[in-house]
Coordinates of C-alpha atoms and ligand atoms in Angstrom, one line a residue:
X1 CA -192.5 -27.0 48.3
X2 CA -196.4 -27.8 47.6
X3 CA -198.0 -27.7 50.7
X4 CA -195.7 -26.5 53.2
X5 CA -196.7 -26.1 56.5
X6 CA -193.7 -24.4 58.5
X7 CA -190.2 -23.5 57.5
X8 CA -189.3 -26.1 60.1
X9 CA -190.9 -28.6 61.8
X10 CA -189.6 -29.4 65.6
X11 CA -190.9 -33.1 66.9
X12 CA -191.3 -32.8 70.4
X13 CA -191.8 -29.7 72.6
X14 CA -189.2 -30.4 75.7
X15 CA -185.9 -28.5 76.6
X16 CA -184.5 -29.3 73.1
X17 CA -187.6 -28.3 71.1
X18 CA -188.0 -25.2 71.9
X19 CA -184.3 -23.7 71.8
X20 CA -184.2 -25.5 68.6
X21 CA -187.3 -23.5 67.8
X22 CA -186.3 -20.0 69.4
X23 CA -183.1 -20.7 67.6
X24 CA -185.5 -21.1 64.0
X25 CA -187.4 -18.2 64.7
X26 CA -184.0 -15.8 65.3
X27 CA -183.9 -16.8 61.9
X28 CA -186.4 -16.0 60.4
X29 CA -188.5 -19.1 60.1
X30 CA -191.7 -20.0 60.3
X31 CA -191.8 -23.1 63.2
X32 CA -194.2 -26.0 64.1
X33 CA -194.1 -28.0 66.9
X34 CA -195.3 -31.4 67.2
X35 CA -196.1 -32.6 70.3
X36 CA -197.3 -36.5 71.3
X37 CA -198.8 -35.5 75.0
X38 CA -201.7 -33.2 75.4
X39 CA -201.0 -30.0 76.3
X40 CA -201.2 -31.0 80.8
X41 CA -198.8 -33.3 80.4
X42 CA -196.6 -32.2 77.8
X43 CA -192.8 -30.7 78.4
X44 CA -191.2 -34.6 78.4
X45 CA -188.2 -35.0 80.7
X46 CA -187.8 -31.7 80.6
X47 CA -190.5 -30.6 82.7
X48 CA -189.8 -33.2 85.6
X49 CA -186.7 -31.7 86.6
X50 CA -185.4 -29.4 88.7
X51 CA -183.8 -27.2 85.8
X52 CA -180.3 -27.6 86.4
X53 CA -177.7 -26.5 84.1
X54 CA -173.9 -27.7 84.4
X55 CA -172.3 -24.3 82.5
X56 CA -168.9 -22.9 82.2
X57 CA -168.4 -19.8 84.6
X58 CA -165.1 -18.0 85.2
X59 CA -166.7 -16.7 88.7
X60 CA -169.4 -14.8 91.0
X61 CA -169.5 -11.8 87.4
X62 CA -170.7 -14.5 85.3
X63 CA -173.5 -16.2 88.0
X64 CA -174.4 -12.3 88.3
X65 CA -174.7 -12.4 84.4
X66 CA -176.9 -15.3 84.7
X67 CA -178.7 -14.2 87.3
X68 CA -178.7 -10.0 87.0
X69 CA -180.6 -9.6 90.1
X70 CA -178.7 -11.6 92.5
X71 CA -178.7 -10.0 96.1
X72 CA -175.3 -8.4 97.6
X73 CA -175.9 -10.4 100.7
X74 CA -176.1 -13.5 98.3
X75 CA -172.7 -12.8 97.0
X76 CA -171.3 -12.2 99.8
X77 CA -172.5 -14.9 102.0
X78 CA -171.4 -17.4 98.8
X79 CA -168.5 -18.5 97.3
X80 CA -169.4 -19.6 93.8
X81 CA -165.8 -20.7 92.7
X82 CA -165.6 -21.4 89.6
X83 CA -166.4 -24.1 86.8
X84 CA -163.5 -24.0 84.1
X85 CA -164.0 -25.4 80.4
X86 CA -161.1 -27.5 81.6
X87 CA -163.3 -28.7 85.0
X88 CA -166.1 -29.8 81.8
X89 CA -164.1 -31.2 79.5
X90 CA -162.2 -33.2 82.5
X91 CA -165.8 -34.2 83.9
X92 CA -167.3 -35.6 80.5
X93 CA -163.5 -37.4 79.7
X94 CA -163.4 -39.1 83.2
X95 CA -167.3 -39.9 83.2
X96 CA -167.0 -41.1 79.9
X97 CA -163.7 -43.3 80.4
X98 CA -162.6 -41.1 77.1
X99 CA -165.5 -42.7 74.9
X100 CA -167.3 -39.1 74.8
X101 CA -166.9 -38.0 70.9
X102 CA -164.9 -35.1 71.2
X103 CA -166.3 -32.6 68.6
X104 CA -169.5 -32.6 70.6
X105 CA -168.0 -32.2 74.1
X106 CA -166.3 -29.1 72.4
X107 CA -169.3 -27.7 71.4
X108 CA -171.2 -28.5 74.4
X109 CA -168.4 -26.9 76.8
X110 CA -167.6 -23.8 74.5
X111 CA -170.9 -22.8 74.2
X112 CA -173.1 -23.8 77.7
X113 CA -172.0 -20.2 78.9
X114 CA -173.2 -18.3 75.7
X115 CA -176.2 -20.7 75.0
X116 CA -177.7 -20.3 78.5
X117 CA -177.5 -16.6 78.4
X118 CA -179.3 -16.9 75.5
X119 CA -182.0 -19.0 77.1
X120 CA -182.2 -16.4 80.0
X121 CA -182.2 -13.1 77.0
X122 CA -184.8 -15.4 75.5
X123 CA -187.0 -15.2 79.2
X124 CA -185.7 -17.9 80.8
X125 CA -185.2 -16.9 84.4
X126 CA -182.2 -18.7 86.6
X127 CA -181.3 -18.7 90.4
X128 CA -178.3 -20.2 92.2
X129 CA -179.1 -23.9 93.7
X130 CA -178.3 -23.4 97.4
X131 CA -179.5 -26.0 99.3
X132 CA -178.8 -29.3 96.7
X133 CA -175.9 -28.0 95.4
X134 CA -174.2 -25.7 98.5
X135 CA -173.8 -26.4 102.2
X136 CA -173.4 -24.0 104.9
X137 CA -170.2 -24.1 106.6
X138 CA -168.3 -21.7 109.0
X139 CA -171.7 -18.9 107.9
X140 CA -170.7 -19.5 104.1
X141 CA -172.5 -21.6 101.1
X142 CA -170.0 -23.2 98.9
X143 CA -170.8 -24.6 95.4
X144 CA -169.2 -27.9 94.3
X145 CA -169.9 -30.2 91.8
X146 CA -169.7 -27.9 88.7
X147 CA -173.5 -27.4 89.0
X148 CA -174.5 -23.9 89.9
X149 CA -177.8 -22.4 88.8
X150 CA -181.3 -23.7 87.7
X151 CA -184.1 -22.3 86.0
X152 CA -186.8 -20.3 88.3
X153 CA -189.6 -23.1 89.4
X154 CA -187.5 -25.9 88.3
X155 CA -188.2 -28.1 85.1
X156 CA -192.3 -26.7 85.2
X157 CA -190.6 -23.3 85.6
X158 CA -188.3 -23.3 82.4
X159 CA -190.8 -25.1 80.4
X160 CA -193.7 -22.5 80.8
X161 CA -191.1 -19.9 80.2
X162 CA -189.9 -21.9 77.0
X163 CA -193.2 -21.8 76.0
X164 CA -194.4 -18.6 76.4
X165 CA -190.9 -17.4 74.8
X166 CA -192.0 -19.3 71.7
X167 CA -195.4 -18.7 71.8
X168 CA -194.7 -15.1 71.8
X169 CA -192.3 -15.1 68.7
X170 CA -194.7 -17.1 66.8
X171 CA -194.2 -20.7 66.7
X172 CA -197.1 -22.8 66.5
X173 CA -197.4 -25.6 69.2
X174 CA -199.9 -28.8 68.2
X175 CA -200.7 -31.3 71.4
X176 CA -202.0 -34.4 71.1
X177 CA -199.8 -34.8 67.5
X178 CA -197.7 -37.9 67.3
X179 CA -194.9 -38.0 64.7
X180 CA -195.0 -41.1 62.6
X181 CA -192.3 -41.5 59.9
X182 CA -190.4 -38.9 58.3
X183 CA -191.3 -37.8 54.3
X184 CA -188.4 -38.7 52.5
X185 CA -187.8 -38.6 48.5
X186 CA -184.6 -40.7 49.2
X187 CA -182.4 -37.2 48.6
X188 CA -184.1 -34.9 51.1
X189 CA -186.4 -34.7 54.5
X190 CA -190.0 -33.2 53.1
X191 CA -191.7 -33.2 56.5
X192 CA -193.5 -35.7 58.6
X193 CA -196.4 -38.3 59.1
X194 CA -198.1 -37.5 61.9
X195 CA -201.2 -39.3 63.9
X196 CA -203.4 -36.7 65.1
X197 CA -207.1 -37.4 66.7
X198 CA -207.7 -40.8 65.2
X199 CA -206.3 -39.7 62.0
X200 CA -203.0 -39.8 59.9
X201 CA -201.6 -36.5 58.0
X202 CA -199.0 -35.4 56.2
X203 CA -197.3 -32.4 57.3
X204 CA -194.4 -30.9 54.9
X205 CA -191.6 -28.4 55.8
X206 CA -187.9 -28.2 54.1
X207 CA -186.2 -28.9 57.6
X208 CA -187.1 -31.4 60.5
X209 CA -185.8 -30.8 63.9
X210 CA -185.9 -34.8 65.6
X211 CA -186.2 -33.4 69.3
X212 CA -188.3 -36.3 70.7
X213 CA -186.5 -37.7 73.4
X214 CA -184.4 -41.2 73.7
X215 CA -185.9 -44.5 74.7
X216 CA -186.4 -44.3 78.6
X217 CA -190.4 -45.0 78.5
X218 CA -189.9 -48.1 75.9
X219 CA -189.5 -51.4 78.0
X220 CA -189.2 -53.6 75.3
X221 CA -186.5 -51.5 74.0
X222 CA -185.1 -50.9 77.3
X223 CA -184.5 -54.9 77.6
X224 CA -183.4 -55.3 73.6
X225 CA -180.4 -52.6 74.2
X226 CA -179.9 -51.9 77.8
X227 CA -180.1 -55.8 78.6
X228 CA -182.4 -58.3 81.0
X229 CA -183.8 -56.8 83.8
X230 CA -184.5 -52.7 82.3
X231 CA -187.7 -53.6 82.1
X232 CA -188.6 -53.9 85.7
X233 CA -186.7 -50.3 85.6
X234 CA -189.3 -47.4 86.4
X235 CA -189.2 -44.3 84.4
X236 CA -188.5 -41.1 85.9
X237 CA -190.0 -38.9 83.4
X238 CA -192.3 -38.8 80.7
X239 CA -193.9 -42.0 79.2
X240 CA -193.9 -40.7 75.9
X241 CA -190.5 -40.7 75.1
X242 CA -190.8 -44.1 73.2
X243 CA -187.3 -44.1 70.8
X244 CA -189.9 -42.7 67.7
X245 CA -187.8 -40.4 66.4
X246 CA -184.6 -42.6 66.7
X247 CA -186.7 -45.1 65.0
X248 CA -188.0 -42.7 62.3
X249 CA -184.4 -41.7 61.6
X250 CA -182.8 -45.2 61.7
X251 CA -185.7 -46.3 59.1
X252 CA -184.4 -43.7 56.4
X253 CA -180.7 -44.3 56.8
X254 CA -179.7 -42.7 59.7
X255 CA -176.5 -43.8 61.7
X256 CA -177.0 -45.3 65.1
X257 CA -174.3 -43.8 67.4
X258 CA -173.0 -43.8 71.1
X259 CA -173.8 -45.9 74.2
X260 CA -176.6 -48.1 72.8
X261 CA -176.2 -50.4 76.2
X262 CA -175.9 -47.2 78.8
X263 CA -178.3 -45.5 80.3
X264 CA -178.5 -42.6 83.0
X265 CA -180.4 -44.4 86.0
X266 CA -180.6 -43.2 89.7
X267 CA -181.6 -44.3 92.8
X268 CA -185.6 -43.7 92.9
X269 CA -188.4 -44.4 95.3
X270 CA -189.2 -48.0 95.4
X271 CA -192.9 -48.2 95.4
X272 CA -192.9 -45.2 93.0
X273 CA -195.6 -45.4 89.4
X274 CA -194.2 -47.1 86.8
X275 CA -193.5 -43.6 84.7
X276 CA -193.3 -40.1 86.3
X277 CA -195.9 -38.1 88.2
X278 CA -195.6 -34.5 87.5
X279 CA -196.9 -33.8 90.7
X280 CA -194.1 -35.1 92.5
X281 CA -191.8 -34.2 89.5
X282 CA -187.7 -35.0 90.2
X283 CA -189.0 -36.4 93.9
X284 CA -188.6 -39.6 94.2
X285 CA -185.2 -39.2 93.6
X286 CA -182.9 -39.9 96.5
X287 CA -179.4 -38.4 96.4
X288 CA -178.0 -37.8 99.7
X289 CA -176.4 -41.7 100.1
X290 CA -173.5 -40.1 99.8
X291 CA -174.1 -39.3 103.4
X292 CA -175.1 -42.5 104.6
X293 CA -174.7 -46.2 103.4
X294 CA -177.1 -48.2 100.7
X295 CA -177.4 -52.1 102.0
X296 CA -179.1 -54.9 99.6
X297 CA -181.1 -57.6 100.4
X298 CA -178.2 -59.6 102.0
X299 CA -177.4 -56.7 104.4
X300 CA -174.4 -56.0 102.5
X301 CA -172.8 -52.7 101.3
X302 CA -172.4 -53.0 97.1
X303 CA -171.1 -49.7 96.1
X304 CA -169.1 -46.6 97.3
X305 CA -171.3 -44.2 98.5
X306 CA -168.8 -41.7 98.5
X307 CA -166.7 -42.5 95.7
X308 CA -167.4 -38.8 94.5
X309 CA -170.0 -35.7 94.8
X310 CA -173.4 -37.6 93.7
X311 CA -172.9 -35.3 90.7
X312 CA -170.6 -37.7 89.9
X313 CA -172.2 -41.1 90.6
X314 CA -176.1 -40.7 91.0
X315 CA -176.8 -41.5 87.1
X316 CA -174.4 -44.7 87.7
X317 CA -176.2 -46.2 90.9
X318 CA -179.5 -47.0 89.6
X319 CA -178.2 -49.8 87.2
X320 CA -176.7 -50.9 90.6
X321 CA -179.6 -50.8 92.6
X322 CA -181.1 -53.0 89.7
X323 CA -178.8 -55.2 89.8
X324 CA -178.9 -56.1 93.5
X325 CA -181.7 -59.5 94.1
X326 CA -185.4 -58.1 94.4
X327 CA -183.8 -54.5 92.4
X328 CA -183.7 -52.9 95.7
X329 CA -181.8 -51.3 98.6
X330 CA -182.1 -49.2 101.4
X331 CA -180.2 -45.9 102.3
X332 CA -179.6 -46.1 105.5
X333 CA -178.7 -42.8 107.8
X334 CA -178.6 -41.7 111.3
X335 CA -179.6 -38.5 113.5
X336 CA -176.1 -37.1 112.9
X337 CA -176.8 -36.5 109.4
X338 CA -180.3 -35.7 109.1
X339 CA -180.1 -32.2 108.6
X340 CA -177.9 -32.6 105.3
X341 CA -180.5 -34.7 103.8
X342 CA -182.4 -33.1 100.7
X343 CA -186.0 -31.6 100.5
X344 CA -186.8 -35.3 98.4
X345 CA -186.8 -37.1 101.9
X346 CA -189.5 -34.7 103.6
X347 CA -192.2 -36.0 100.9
X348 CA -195.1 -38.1 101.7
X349 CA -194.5 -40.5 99.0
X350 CA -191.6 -42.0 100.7
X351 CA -190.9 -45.8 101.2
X352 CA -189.2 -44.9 105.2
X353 CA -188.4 -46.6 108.5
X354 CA -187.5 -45.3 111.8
X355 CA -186.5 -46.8 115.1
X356 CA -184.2 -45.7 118.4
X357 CA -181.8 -48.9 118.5
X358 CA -180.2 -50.6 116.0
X359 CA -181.6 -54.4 116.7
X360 CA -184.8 -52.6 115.9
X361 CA -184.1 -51.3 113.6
X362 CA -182.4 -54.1 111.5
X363 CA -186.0 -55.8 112.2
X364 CA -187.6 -53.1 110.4
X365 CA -185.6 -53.1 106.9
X366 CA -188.1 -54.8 105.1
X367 CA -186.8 -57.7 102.6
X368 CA -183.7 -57.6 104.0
X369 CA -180.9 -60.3 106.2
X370 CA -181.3 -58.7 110.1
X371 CA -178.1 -60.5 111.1
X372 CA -176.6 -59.7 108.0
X373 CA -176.5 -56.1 108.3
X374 CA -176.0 -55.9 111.9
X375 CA -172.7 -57.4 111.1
X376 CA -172.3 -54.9 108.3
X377 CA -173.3 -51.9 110.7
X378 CA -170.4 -53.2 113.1
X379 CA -167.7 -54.2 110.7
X380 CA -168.2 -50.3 109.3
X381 CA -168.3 -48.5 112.3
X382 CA -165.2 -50.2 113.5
X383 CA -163.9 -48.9 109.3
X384 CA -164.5 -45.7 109.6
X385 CA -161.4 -43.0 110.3
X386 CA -163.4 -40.8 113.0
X387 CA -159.3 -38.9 112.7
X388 CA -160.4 -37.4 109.6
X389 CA -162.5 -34.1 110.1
X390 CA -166.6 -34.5 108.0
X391 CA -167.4 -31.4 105.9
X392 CA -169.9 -32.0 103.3
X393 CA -168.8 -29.7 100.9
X394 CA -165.5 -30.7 100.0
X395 CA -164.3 -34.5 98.7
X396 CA -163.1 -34.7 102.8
X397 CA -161.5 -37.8 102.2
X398 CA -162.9 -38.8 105.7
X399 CA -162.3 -43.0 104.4
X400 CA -163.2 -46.4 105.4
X401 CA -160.3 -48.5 106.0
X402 CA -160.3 -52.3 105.8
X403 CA -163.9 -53.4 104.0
X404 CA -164.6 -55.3 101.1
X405 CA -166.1 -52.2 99.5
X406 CA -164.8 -49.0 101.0
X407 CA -166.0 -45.8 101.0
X408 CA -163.7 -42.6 100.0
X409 CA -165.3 -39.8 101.9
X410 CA -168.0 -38.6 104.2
X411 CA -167.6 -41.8 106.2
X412 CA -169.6 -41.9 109.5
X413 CA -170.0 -44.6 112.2
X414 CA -173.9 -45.2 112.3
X415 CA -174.3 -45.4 115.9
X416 CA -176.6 -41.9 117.5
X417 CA -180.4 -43.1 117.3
X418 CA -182.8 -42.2 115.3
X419 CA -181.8 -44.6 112.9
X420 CA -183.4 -43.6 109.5
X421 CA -183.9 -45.9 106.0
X422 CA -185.5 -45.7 102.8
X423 CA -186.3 -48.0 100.0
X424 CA -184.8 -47.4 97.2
X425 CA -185.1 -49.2 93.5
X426 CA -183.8 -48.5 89.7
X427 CA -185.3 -45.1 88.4
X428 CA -184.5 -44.6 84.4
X429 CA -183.6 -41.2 83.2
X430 CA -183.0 -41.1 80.1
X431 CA -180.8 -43.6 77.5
X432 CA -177.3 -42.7 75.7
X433 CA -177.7 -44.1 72.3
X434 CA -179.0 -42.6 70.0
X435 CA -178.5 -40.9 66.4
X436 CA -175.3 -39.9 64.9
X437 CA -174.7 -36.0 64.3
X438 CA -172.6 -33.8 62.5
X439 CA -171.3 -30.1 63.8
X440 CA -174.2 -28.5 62.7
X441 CA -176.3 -30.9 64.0
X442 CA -177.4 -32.3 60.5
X443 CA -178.3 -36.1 61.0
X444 CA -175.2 -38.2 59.5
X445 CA -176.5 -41.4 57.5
X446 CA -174.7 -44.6 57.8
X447 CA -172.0 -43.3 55.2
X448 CA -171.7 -40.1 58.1
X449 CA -172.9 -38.3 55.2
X450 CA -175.7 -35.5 56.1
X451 CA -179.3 -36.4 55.8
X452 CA -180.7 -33.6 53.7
X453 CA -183.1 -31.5 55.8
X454 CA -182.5 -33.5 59.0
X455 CA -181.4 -32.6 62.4
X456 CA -181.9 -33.6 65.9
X457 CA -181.1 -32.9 69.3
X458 CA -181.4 -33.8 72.7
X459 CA -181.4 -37.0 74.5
X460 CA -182.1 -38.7 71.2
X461 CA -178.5 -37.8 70.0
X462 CA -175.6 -40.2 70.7
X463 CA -172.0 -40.1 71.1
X464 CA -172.0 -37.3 74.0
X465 CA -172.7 -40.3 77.2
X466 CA -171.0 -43.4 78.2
X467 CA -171.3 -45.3 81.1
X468 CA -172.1 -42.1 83.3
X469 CA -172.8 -38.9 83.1
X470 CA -172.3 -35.4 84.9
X471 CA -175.3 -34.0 86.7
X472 CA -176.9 -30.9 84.6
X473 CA -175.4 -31.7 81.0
X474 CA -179.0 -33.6 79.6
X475 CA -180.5 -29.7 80.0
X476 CA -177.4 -28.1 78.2
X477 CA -176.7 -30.4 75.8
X478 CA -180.3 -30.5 74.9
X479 CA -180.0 -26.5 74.4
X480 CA -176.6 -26.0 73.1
X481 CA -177.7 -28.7 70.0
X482 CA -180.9 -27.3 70.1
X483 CA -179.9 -23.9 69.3
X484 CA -177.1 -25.1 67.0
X485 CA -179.8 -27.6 65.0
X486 CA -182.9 -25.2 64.6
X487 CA -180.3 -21.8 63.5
X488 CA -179.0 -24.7 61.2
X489 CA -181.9 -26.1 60.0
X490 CA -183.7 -22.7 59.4
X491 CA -180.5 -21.4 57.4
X492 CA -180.9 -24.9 55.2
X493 CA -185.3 -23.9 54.9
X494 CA -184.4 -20.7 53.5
X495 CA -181.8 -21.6 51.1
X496 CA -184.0 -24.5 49.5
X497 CA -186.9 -21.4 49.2
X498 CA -188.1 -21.0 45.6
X499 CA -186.6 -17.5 44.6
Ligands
FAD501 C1 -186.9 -36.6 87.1 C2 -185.8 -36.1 86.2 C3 -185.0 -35.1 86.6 C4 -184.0 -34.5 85.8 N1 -183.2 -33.5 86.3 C5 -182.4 -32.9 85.4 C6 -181.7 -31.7 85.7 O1 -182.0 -31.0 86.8 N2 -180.8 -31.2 84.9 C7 -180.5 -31.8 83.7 O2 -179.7 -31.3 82.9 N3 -181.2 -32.9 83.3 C8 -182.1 -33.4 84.1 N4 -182.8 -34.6 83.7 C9 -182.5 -35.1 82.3 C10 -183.3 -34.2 81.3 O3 -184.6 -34.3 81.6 C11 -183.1 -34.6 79.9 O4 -181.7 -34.8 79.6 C12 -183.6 -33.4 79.0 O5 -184.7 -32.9 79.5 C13 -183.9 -34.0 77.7 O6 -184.5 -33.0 76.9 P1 -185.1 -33.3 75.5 O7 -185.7 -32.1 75.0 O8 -184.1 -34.1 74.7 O9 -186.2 -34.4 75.8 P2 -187.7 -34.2 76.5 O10 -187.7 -33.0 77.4 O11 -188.0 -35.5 77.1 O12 -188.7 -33.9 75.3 C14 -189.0 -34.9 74.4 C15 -190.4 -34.4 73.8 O13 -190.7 -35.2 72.6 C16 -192.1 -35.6 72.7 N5 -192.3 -36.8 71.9 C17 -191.8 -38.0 72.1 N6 -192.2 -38.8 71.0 C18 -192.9 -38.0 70.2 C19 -193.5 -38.2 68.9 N7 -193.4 -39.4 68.3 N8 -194.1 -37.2 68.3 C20 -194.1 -36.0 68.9 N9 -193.6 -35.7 70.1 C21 -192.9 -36.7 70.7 C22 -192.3 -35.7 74.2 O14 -193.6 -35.7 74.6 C23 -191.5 -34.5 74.7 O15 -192.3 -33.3 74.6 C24 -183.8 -35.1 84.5 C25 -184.7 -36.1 84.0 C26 -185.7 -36.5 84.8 C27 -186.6 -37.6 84.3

């Protein structure tokens, strides 16, 4: 090929990007990354989380695999359990409601184990997540929710150990490079347009790696596919993940694939900026409701709180939040649960109010129907079975009885002073549709036959999310296609080499 710049071109340098590109290198190929953000803000969703990585685990010898230097005290203070392929697979089927395409949940939950000790023989440090994901009870943490370990310094952690991993092996990273359209002879992938200080180049390599994110930062997208009202949504994450590559892909045949309509959405500060802040990173999150209730403007309860570990339901409850009048709620807690509230409700960029009584505090929930929710507090405190013993870390089963909307578990009467809330609206994480891929990762045209030098992975593929989505599977998808897509595409580089 005249020209040619790299062996393989990645587009985008998140999660994704860069195991595709370790993945390249192992290879033997020459890699360029193309990256739309300057270098300060670049790393897309990737860098504004906390690094968490749902993976298959047979017990405590595999975490200590993961994480060689883990203390004896650690172990024996902690019991790790276990998270089964069959736990996975069960996860993604439920979550899904059996939509999930099942070649790429098999790869996903065969490989997480042997793709993350990859990552981690590749630099990438990991520790347990006590704290979020574990609870001390009778002097011992217990993991639940299938979600175990996370990378050292959270989503800014993995990423400048991504980097450096890739930096060190040779790959060459440009900032500030937006990818434009894709080169295509109408046979093959020849590289990619790309807008780079002002100006437009062409940039040609036998294999592209589309790793460029979905289309979370896009509003007018956001309210084309995900429906009226996702554009008042605020973005989590980066602001650069716009749909481009999904768009680049679409506009040389691709097939469009998966949950076009879904998205993953949480609960998320109400008065946060319209896209993320990396200085507050996965913050403005707030997950514990599971311990408390979420009222709308009405006063009224609209989902279960505890229908399930948040794993479980936090990526569903932001398109609920949304859809409550004024896209907002409040969680509301009191003093017996304070302690069990994560490090995200200690920041100073919270939307909060206190008070000692509850007529007080009803006065206090801004927006919303005082009367209203004092009925609400009464009606569920008279609900909840106080027979059934609380313990956070198990599904307790601890139940309302009698509401409109019950709650399953980790019921409790809201009646010991300080009352606590915080305003909460619709945070969006990432979107589920996306392109369609093959088991290699190859890019599938609207025939599902392979687009010649195309491949992609990451949030920008479809078919894996539908509806919902368990927590930590965005990070290991993105790496176990990653991986699959840049050993793939740098097998397909050298074969097309001139001999
Ligand atoms: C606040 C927050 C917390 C989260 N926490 C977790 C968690 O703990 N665990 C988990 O598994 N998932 C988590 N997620 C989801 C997770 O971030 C994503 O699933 C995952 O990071 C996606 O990786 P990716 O590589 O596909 O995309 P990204 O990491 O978003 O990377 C996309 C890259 O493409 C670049 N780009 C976009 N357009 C172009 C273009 N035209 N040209 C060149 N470059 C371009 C972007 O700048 C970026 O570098 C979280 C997300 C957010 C927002």
């Amino acid at each position: 090929m005249p020209d040619k710049i790299a062996d393989v071109i990645v587009v985008g340098a998140g999660n994704a990007a860069f195991c595709a590109a370790l993945a390249a290198q192992e290879q033997g190929a020459e890699v360029l990354m193309l990256e739309a953000a300057p270098e300060a803000e670049s790393g897309g969703n990737s860098r504004f989380t906390a690094g968490a990585f749902r993976v298959v685990y047979d017990g405590v010898e595999d975490i200590q695999t993961l994480v060689p230097d883990l203390a004896a005290a650690e172990v024996e203070t902690t019991d790790f359990g276990a998270y089964t392929e069959a736990q996975f697979y069960d996860d993604m089927a439920r979550l899904t409601q059996h939509r999930a395409d099942p070649d790429l949940v098999e790869l996903l939950v065969t490989r997480s184990f042997a793709t993350l000790n990859w990552m981690r023989g590749k630099g990438v440090r990991l520790i347990p997540i006590y704290g979020r994901q574990a609870f001390k009870v009778g002097g011992k943490f217990k993991f639940w929710g299938g979600l175990t370990v996370e990378a050292v310094g959270g989503g800014p952690g993995l990423l400048a150990m991504l980097t450096q991993a890739a930096a060190k092996r040779g790959a060459a990273i440009r900032y500030r490079t937006r990818a434009l359209d894709l080169l295509y002879d109408g046979n093959r992938v020849e590289g990619v347009r790309v807008r780079h200080d002002g100006a437009v180049h062409e940039l040609r390599a036998p294999c592209v790696v589309l790793a460029c994110g979905g289309f979370e930062a896009n509003a007018e997208w956001r309210t084309r596919y995900l429906g009226p009202g996702w554009d008042l949504a605020k973005v989590r994450g980066s602001r650069y993940n716009t749909g481009a590559g999904i768009r680049m892909a679409l506009a040389i045949g691709a097939a469009p694939c998966g949950n076009w309509s879904g998205c993953h959405a949480v609960q998320w500060e109400m008065n946060a900026p319209e896209f993320g802040d990396l200085a507050v990173g996965d913050q403005f999150q707030k997950h514990s409701y599971p311990f408390g209730i979420l009222v709308n403007a009405a006063g009224a309860r609209f989902v279960n709180e505890g229908a399930d570990f948040r794993n479980y339901t936090y990526a569903k409850y932001g398109r609920a939040v949304l859809e409550q009048p004024g896209q907002f709620a409040w969680q509301i807690f009191d003093r017996k649960v304070k302690h069990l509230l994560r490090d995200e409700y200690r920041i100073k960029q919270v939307t909060k109010v206190a008070a000692n009584s509850i007529e007080e505090f009803a006065h206090k929930l801004d927006g919303v129907d005082a009367a209203a929710f004092l009925d609400t507090v009464k009606a569920w405190n008279a609900a909840v079975r106080t027979d059934i013993a609380f313990d956070p870390n198990v599904k307790d089963g601890r139940c309302t009885q009698g509401l409109a909307i019950n709650k399953s578990n980790w019921a409790n009467p809201i009646d010991t002073a300080p009352f606590e809330a915080y305003a909460v609206t619709c945070g969006i994480t990432f979107t589920f549709g996306g392109l369609r891929i093959g088991g290699n990762a190859q890019v599938l045209d609207t025939d599902h036959q392979p687009i010649h030098g195309l491949y992609a992975a990451g949030e920008l593929v479809g078919g894996l999310f539908y509806f919902n989505y368990p927590g930590g599977t965005g990070l290991m998808s993105g790496a176990v296609f990653g991986k699959i897509a840049g050993a793939a595409a740098a097998q397909a580089a050298v074969a097309v080499k001139p001999s």
